[in-house]
Short mmCIF file of C-alpha atoms in Angstrom, two decimals:
data_model
loop_
_atom_site.label_atom_id
_atom_site.label_comp_id
_atom_site.label_asym_id
_atom_site.label_seq_id
_atom_site.Cartn_x
_atom_site.Cartn_y
_atom_site.Cartn_z
CA UNK A 24 -7.06 0.53 26.75
CA UNK A 25 -4.27 0.49 24.26
CA UNK A 26 -0.99 0.53 26.05
CA UNK A 27 1.88 2.96 24.41
CA UNK A 28 4.98 1.07 23.45
CA UNK A 29 8.08 2.01 25.12
CA UNK A 30 9.63 4.88 23.03
CA UNK A 31 13.42 4.36 21.82
CA UNK A 32 16.05 6.72 22.58
CA UNK A 33 15.39 9.68 19.83
CA UNK A 34 15.86 13.39 19.33
CA UNK A 35 12.41 13.52 17.83
CA UNK A 36 9.31 11.27 19.60
CA UNK A 37 6.49 11.95 17.19
CA UNK A 38 5.54 8.31 16.51
CA UNK A 39 2.46 6.86 18.24
CA UNK A 40 2.16 3.37 18.19
CA UNK A 41 0.48 0.85 20.59
CA UNK A 42 0.69 -2.91 20.90
CA UNK A 43 -3.18 -2.86 20.39
CA UNK A 44 -2.57 -1.53 17.03
CA UNK A 45 -0.03 -3.82 15.73
CA UNK A 46 -1.91 -7.18 17.18
CA UNK A 47 -4.73 -5.26 14.81
CA UNK A 48 -2.15 -5.40 11.90
CA UNK A 49 -1.52 -9.04 12.42
CA UNK A 50 -4.84 -10.15 12.73
CA UNK A 51 -6.44 -8.20 9.74
CA UNK A 52 -3.04 -7.30 7.58
CA UNK A 53 -3.82 -3.50 8.21
CA UNK A 54 -4.42 -0.74 10.62
CA UNK A 55 -5.11 2.99 10.58
CA UNK A 56 -3.61 5.19 13.17
CA UNK A 57 -4.86 8.84 13.60
CA UNK A 58 -2.64 11.42 15.61
CA UNK A 59 0.49 9.14 14.53
CA UNK A 60 2.73 12.50 14.37
CA UNK A 61 2.34 15.58 16.68
CA UNK A 62 0.35 18.27 15.25
CA UNK A 63 3.66 20.84 15.42
CA UNK A 64 5.87 18.13 13.61
CA UNK A 65 3.14 17.52 10.81
CA UNK A 66 2.56 20.94 9.89
CA UNK A 67 6.28 21.77 9.88
CA UNK A 68 6.46 18.79 7.46
CA UNK A 69 3.61 19.85 5.17
CA UNK A 70 5.34 23.59 5.20
CA UNK A 71 8.77 22.25 4.37
CA UNK A 72 6.91 19.81 1.18
CA UNK A 73 5.55 22.97 0.08
CA UNK A 74 8.79 24.50 -0.34
CA UNK A 75 10.77 21.51 -1.87
CA UNK A 76 7.73 21.40 -4.36
CA UNK A 77 8.06 25.25 -5.32
CA UNK A 78 11.81 24.77 -5.60
CA UNK A 79 11.21 21.86 -8.24
CA UNK A 80 12.87 19.18 -6.16
CA UNK A 81 10.00 16.96 -6.63
CA UNK A 82 9.92 14.90 -9.65
CA UNK A 83 6.88 13.96 -12.34
CA UNK A 84 6.11 10.00 -11.22
CA UNK A 85 6.34 7.12 -13.60
CA UNK A 86 6.04 3.58 -13.14
CA UNK A 87 6.65 0.41 -14.96
CA UNK A 88 4.07 -1.80 -16.68
CA UNK A 89 5.44 -4.62 -18.58
CA UNK A 90 7.90 -3.37 -21.48
CA UNK A 91 6.32 0.46 -20.75
CA UNK A 92 7.64 3.61 -18.46
CA UNK A 93 4.12 5.37 -17.97
CA UNK A 94 3.34 8.67 -16.58
CA UNK A 95 0.93 9.34 -13.82
CA UNK A 96 -0.05 12.75 -14.57
CA UNK A 97 -0.15 15.45 -11.55
CA UNK A 98 1.59 12.83 -9.32
CA UNK A 99 5.45 14.10 -7.93
CA UNK A 100 7.78 12.38 -5.57
CA UNK A 101 11.00 13.32 -3.92
CA UNK A 102 12.50 9.99 -3.13
CA UNK A 103 14.42 11.05 0.22
CA UNK A 104 15.97 7.79 0.74
CA UNK A 105 18.09 8.15 -2.88
CA UNK A 106 20.66 10.42 -3.73
CA UNK A 107 18.65 13.75 -3.42
CA UNK A 108 21.73 15.83 -3.35
CA UNK A 109 20.07 18.14 -0.71
CA UNK A 110 21.58 19.34 2.53
CA UNK A 111 19.95 19.14 5.72
CA UNK A 112 18.95 23.33 5.28
CA UNK A 113 17.17 22.36 2.12
CA UNK A 114 15.20 19.38 3.80
CA UNK A 115 14.01 21.20 6.75
CA UNK A 116 12.09 18.82 8.83
CA UNK A 117 12.55 16.11 5.97
CA UNK A 118 15.84 15.68 7.59
CA UNK A 119 14.28 14.51 10.49
CA UNK A 120 12.16 12.16 8.89
CA UNK A 121 15.13 10.75 7.07
CA UNK A 122 17.76 10.54 9.59
CA UNK A 123 15.34 9.93 12.85
CA UNK A 124 11.96 9.01 12.49
CA UNK A 125 12.28 6.35 9.72
CA UNK A 126 14.80 4.24 11.77
CA UNK A 127 13.13 4.78 15.09
CA UNK A 128 9.96 3.64 13.27
CA UNK A 129 11.52 0.31 12.29
CA UNK A 130 13.04 -0.45 15.57
CA UNK A 131 9.80 0.39 17.35
CA UNK A 132 7.58 -1.67 14.68
CA UNK A 133 10.02 -4.47 15.13
CA UNK A 134 10.04 -4.59 19.10
CA UNK A 135 6.23 -4.50 19.12
CA UNK A 136 6.10 -7.20 16.20
CA UNK A 137 7.95 -9.60 18.83
CA UNK A 138 6.36 -8.54 21.75
CA UNK A 139 2.91 -8.93 20.39
CA UNK A 140 4.30 -12.54 19.10
CA UNK A 141 5.39 -13.52 22.60
CA UNK A 142 2.09 -12.51 24.01
CA UNK A 143 0.33 -14.41 21.53
CA UNK A 144 2.14 -17.70 22.19
CA UNK A 145 2.02 -16.97 26.27
CA UNK A 146 -1.77 -16.84 26.06
CA UNK A 147 -2.00 -20.00 23.73
CA UNK A 148 -4.41 -18.07 21.67
CA UNK A 149 -6.27 -19.34 18.24
CA UNK A 150 -4.62 -16.57 16.81
CA UNK A 151 -1.27 -18.05 16.61
CA UNK A 152 -2.32 -19.43 13.53
CA UNK A 153 -3.02 -16.04 12.05
CA UNK A 154 -0.04 -14.38 13.19
CA UNK A 155 2.52 -13.79 10.36
CA UNK A 156 5.32 -11.36 11.86
CA UNK A 157 6.73 -8.82 9.86
CA UNK A 158 10.44 -9.86 10.55
CA UNK A 159 11.68 -6.46 9.81
CA UNK A 160 15.30 -5.69 8.71
CA UNK A 161 16.68 -3.51 11.80
CA UNK A 162 19.55 -2.97 9.86
CA UNK A 163 18.08 -1.32 6.63
CA UNK A 164 16.54 1.69 6.95
CA UNK A 165 13.06 2.24 5.58
CA UNK A 166 12.88 3.76 1.94
CA UNK A 167 10.82 7.11 2.23
CA UNK A 168 9.18 9.02 -0.39
CA UNK A 169 7.35 12.29 -0.39
CA UNK A 170 4.46 12.85 -2.69
CA UNK A 171 2.48 15.37 -3.64
CA UNK A 172 -0.79 15.11 -6.13
CA UNK A 173 -1.40 18.32 -7.53
CA UNK A 174 -5.12 17.13 -8.58
CA UNK A 175 -6.32 14.66 -10.79
CA UNK A 176 -3.91 11.92 -10.09
CA UNK A 177 -4.60 8.54 -9.07
CA UNK A 178 -2.89 4.95 -8.40
CA UNK A 179 -4.13 1.95 -9.73
CA UNK A 180 -4.57 -1.45 -7.99
CA UNK A 181 -1.65 -3.10 -7.07
CA UNK A 182 0.93 -4.67 -4.16
CA UNK A 183 3.98 -2.96 -2.78
CA UNK A 184 5.80 -5.99 -2.83
CA UNK A 185 4.56 -7.70 -6.35
CA UNK A 186 7.69 -10.47 -5.91
CA UNK A 187 11.11 -10.99 -6.05
CA UNK A 188 13.75 -9.35 -5.61
CA UNK A 189 11.67 -6.82 -3.67
CA UNK A 190 12.03 -7.10 0.10
CA UNK A 191 9.19 -5.11 1.44
CA UNK A 192 7.35 -6.61 4.45
CA UNK A 193 5.69 -3.08 5.82
CA UNK A 194 4.15 -0.04 4.24
CA UNK A 195 3.50 2.86 6.15
CA UNK A 196 1.63 5.99 4.54
CA UNK A 197 1.16 9.17 6.42
CA UNK A 198 -1.03 11.75 5.24
CA UNK A 199 -0.64 15.65 5.71
CA UNK A 200 -3.77 17.39 4.41
CA UNK A 201 -5.29 19.69 7.63
CA UNK A 202 -7.95 21.11 5.18
CA UNK A 203 -9.24 17.64 3.54
CA UNK A 204 -13.08 17.40 3.32
CA UNK A 205 -15.36 14.70 1.68
CA UNK A 206 -15.07 15.04 -1.92
CA UNK A 207 -11.52 15.84 -2.28
CA UNK A 208 -10.79 12.80 -3.20
CA UNK A 209 -7.38 10.56 -2.78
CA UNK A 210 -8.48 8.08 -0.60
CA UNK A 211 -6.50 4.92 -0.30
CA UNK A 212 -8.76 1.72 -0.65
CA UNK A 213 -7.44 -1.51 0.80
CA UNK A 214 -8.90 -4.73 -0.62
CA UNK A 215 -8.52 -7.64 1.50
CA UNK A 216 -8.64 -10.63 -0.61
CA UNK A 217 -12.38 -11.39 -1.38
CA UNK A 218 -13.58 -9.32 1.62
CA UNK A 219 -14.88 -5.56 1.92
CA UNK A 220 -12.77 -2.92 0.32
CA UNK A 221 -11.90 -0.19 2.95
CA UNK A 222 -11.71 3.51 1.85
CA UNK A 223 -9.65 5.49 4.20
CA UNK A 224 -9.67 9.31 3.89
CA UNK A 225 -6.39 11.23 3.77
CA UNK A 226 -6.64 12.95 6.85
CA UNK A 227 -3.96 15.13 8.58
CA UNK A 228 -1.68 13.03 10.59
CA UNK A 229 -3.15 9.60 9.84
CA UNK A 230 -1.27 6.75 9.13
CA UNK A 231 -1.93 3.74 7.27
CA UNK A 232 -0.31 0.62 7.76
CA UNK A 233 -0.49 -2.70 5.79
CA UNK A 234 1.62 -5.65 4.47
CA UNK A 235 3.41 -4.92 1.41
CA UNK A 236 2.92 -8.44 -0.01
CA UNK A 237 -0.76 -9.51 0.64
CA UNK A 238 -2.66 -6.22 0.88
CA UNK A 239 -4.10 -5.26 -2.42
CA UNK A 240 -4.65 -1.40 -2.67
CA UNK A 241 -5.21 1.53 -4.83
CA UNK A 242 -5.57 5.46 -4.46
CA UNK A 243 -8.60 7.08 -6.12
CA UNK A 244 -8.36 10.35 -7.99
CA UNK A 245 -7.80 13.37 -6.24
CA UNK A 246 -10.26 16.43 -6.62
CA UNK A 247 -7.61 18.48 -4.90
CA UNK A 248 -4.08 18.94 -3.60
CA UNK A 249 -2.98 15.51 -1.63
CA UNK A 250 0.46 15.41 0.33
CA UNK A 251 1.76 12.33 1.98
CA UNK A 252 5.07 10.61 2.53
CA UNK A 253 5.35 6.62 2.30
CA UNK A 254 7.96 4.41 4.57
CA UNK A 255 8.42 1.07 3.07
CA UNK A 256 10.06 -1.51 5.68
CA UNK A 257 12.32 -4.31 4.56
CA UNK A 258 11.84 -8.05 6.20
CA UNK A 259 14.28 -10.55 6.31
CA UNK A 260 11.43 -13.28 5.29
CA UNK A 261 9.47 -12.01 2.39
CA UNK A 262 9.31 -13.57 -0.90
CA UNK A 263 10.22 -17.30 0.09
CA UNK A 264 9.54 -20.04 -2.24
CA UNK A 265 6.00 -20.60 -0.21
CA UNK A 266 5.32 -17.01 -0.93
CA UNK A 267 5.77 -16.66 -4.97
CA UNK A 268 5.48 -20.40 -6.03
CA UNK A 269 1.95 -22.15 -6.33
CA UNK A 270 2.37 -25.61 -6.31
CA UNK A 271 -0.37 -28.52 -6.43
CA UNK A 272 0.63 -29.03 -2.53
CA UNK A 273 -0.70 -25.63 -1.92
CA UNK A 274 -3.95 -26.95 -3.66
CA UNK A 275 -5.10 -29.80 -1.67
CA UNK A 276 -8.55 -28.19 -0.57
CA UNK A 277 -11.49 -29.86 0.53
CA UNK A 278 -13.77 -26.59 -0.07
CA UNK A 279 -13.81 -23.46 -1.65
CA UNK A 280 -13.87 -21.98 1.55
CA UNK A 281 -10.99 -23.77 2.78
CA UNK A 282 -9.30 -22.10 -0.12
CA UNK A 283 -10.33 -18.75 -0.11
CA UNK A 284 -9.09 -18.58 3.64
CA UNK A 285 -5.94 -19.99 2.48
CA UNK A 286 -5.09 -16.96 -0.40
CA UNK A 287 -6.37 -14.29 2.32
CA UNK A 288 -3.86 -14.73 4.66
CA UNK A 289 -0.75 -15.52 2.32
CA UNK A 290 1.06 -13.72 -0.16
CA UNK A 291 0.38 -16.42 -2.99
CA UNK A 292 -2.61 -14.20 -3.65
CA UNK A 293 -0.38 -12.20 -6.07
CA UNK A 294 -0.39 -15.12 -8.06
CA UNK A 295 -3.97 -15.32 -8.92
CA UNK A 296 -5.05 -11.76 -8.08
CA UNK A 297 -4.71 -10.29 -11.28
CA UNK A 298 -7.53 -12.94 -13.00
CA UNK A 299 -9.68 -12.70 -9.87
CA UNK A 300 -9.83 -8.87 -10.06
CA UNK A 301 -9.36 -8.51 -13.70
CA UNK A 302 -11.76 -5.89 -14.56
CA UNK A 303 -10.70 -3.97 -11.50
CA UNK A 304 -7.31 -3.96 -12.49
CA UNK A 305 -7.36 -2.81 -16.00
CA UNK A 306 -10.24 -0.04 -15.40
CA UNK A 307 -7.94 1.48 -12.54
CA UNK A 308 -4.70 1.55 -14.64
CA UNK A 309 -6.44 3.14 -17.20
CA UNK A 310 -8.02 5.63 -14.96
CA UNK A 311 -4.57 6.54 -13.39
CA UNK A 312 -3.17 7.41 -16.64
CA UNK A 313 -6.10 10.04 -17.49
CA UNK A 314 -6.51 13.28 -16.01
CA UNK A 315 -9.96 15.24 -16.09
CA UNK A 316 -11.98 17.84 -14.13
CA UNK A 317 -12.78 21.47 -14.26
CA UNK A 318 -9.35 22.43 -12.86
CA UNK A 319 -7.16 19.95 -15.22
CA UNK A 320 -9.18 19.98 -18.39
CA UNK A 321 -8.54 16.66 -20.18
CA UNK A 322 -5.55 14.38 -20.97
CA UNK A 323 -5.62 10.99 -22.34
CA UNK A 324 -2.85 8.18 -23.21
CA UNK A 325 -2.69 7.58 -27.12
CA UNK A 326 -5.34 4.98 -28.01
CA UNK A 327 -2.60 2.72 -29.57
CA UNK A 328 -0.98 2.92 -26.33
CA UNK A 329 -4.18 1.85 -24.47
CA UNK A 330 -4.71 -0.96 -26.45
CA UNK A 331 -1.35 -2.39 -25.66
CA UNK A 332 -1.76 -2.03 -22.26
CA UNK A 333 -5.47 -3.67 -22.65
CA UNK A 334 -3.58 -6.57 -24.28
CA UNK A 335 -0.85 -7.23 -21.96
CA UNK A 336 -3.16 -7.48 -19.13
CA UNK A 337 -5.27 -9.84 -21.02
CA UNK A 338 -2.37 -12.16 -21.82
CA UNK A 339 -1.37 -12.30 -18.21
CA UNK A 340 -4.81 -12.87 -17.19
CA UNK A 341 -5.12 -15.92 -19.82
CA UNK A 342 -1.98 -17.20 -18.41
CA UNK A 343 -3.24 -17.81 -15.00
CA UNK A 344 -6.86 -19.01 -16.33
CA UNK A 345 -5.23 -21.54 -18.57
CA UNK A 346 -3.95 -23.32 -15.19
CA UNK A 347 -6.37 -22.55 -12.50
CA UNK A 348 -9.97 -21.47 -14.31
CA UNK A 349 -12.24 -23.25 -11.86
CA UNK A 350 -10.57 -21.70 -8.62
CA UNK A 351 -10.41 -18.33 -10.09
CA UNK A 352 -14.16 -18.50 -11.57
CA UNK A 353 -15.43 -19.23 -8.50
CA UNK A 354 -13.57 -16.82 -6.66
CA UNK A 355 -14.49 -14.12 -9.42
CA UNK A 356 -18.37 -15.48 -8.45
CA UNK A 357 -17.83 -14.72 -4.76
CA UNK A 358 -16.57 -11.58 -5.44
CA UNK A 359 -19.41 -10.58 -7.57
CA UNK A 360 -21.54 -11.77 -4.75
CA UNK A 361 -19.92 -9.59 -2.19
CA UNK A 362 -20.12 -6.73 -4.21
CA UNK A 363 -23.81 -7.19 -4.86
CA UNK A 364 -24.46 -7.47 -0.91
CA UNK A 365 -22.77 -4.23 -0.26
CA UNK A 366 -24.49 -2.39 -3.01
CA UNK A 367 -27.83 -3.56 -1.66
CA UNK A 368 -27.11 -2.84 1.92
#
């Protein structure tokens, strides 16, 4: 049975975390926690989120791809950790998330992170080789964004920490969708390197935690309204030279199995991911820029803009293939084989 973490002093103890969950996070680089918030607090957050949306405080979401600033249709956000210019009376329960839940979450996660590491070292388990501490910066509160997808929007494959100067170590997405049902869409999909993709429904009060620098993920198109908030926690040991610069020393593998295991457990997978998952990257990118459906009508980007995005993506892939073609081609073969096995099962 999972042992509850010791609660830190706080006016609002809404968080539900266990040492078992963090041990799973260390081992698999992600963990799903249901009932992460109390029902009462989650419902208050949802009501206040809708009020903020109605008042026009959530802004259209844009994202950077190369030199282009691209619009994600029907996706709106409020950066709670930025200069919102909103007072506590306007933020409602979200003021508690910003001032209390976020900082407490970072401290609790850091304590559990240290506790799991100490337990692993004491037992002498082989998991020590797999353990990669989050090393969270407890002096830095998490960046927090409230997001509402009004229907039709999605997100492409990406890493939350793509490289320097980003300092994110841990991502925590919390969902506020009490009426969600199969077919509503908006699932987050985690794709551990060359492993089975994990599709996670955005259920009410569910939290999805994962390493920001080594978990490729995307969000599927939403057919209904979808509400969530995300906390990104900075780390003190992210994007070191060994995390971002792939050298000949790293590539001294005796087999492709060894190479796969190496990249699966390290942020260096980001160096080759776009080439290994080339079709998936560009397909999801174009999909997130298009809104279709009975309720949304149809909205496409200009053909010229689409061609520019494809060319930029292909140029990036060519650059990787020039240096690492045999490795990438073998990983692509393994990816296709895995997909075929999953399709036939």
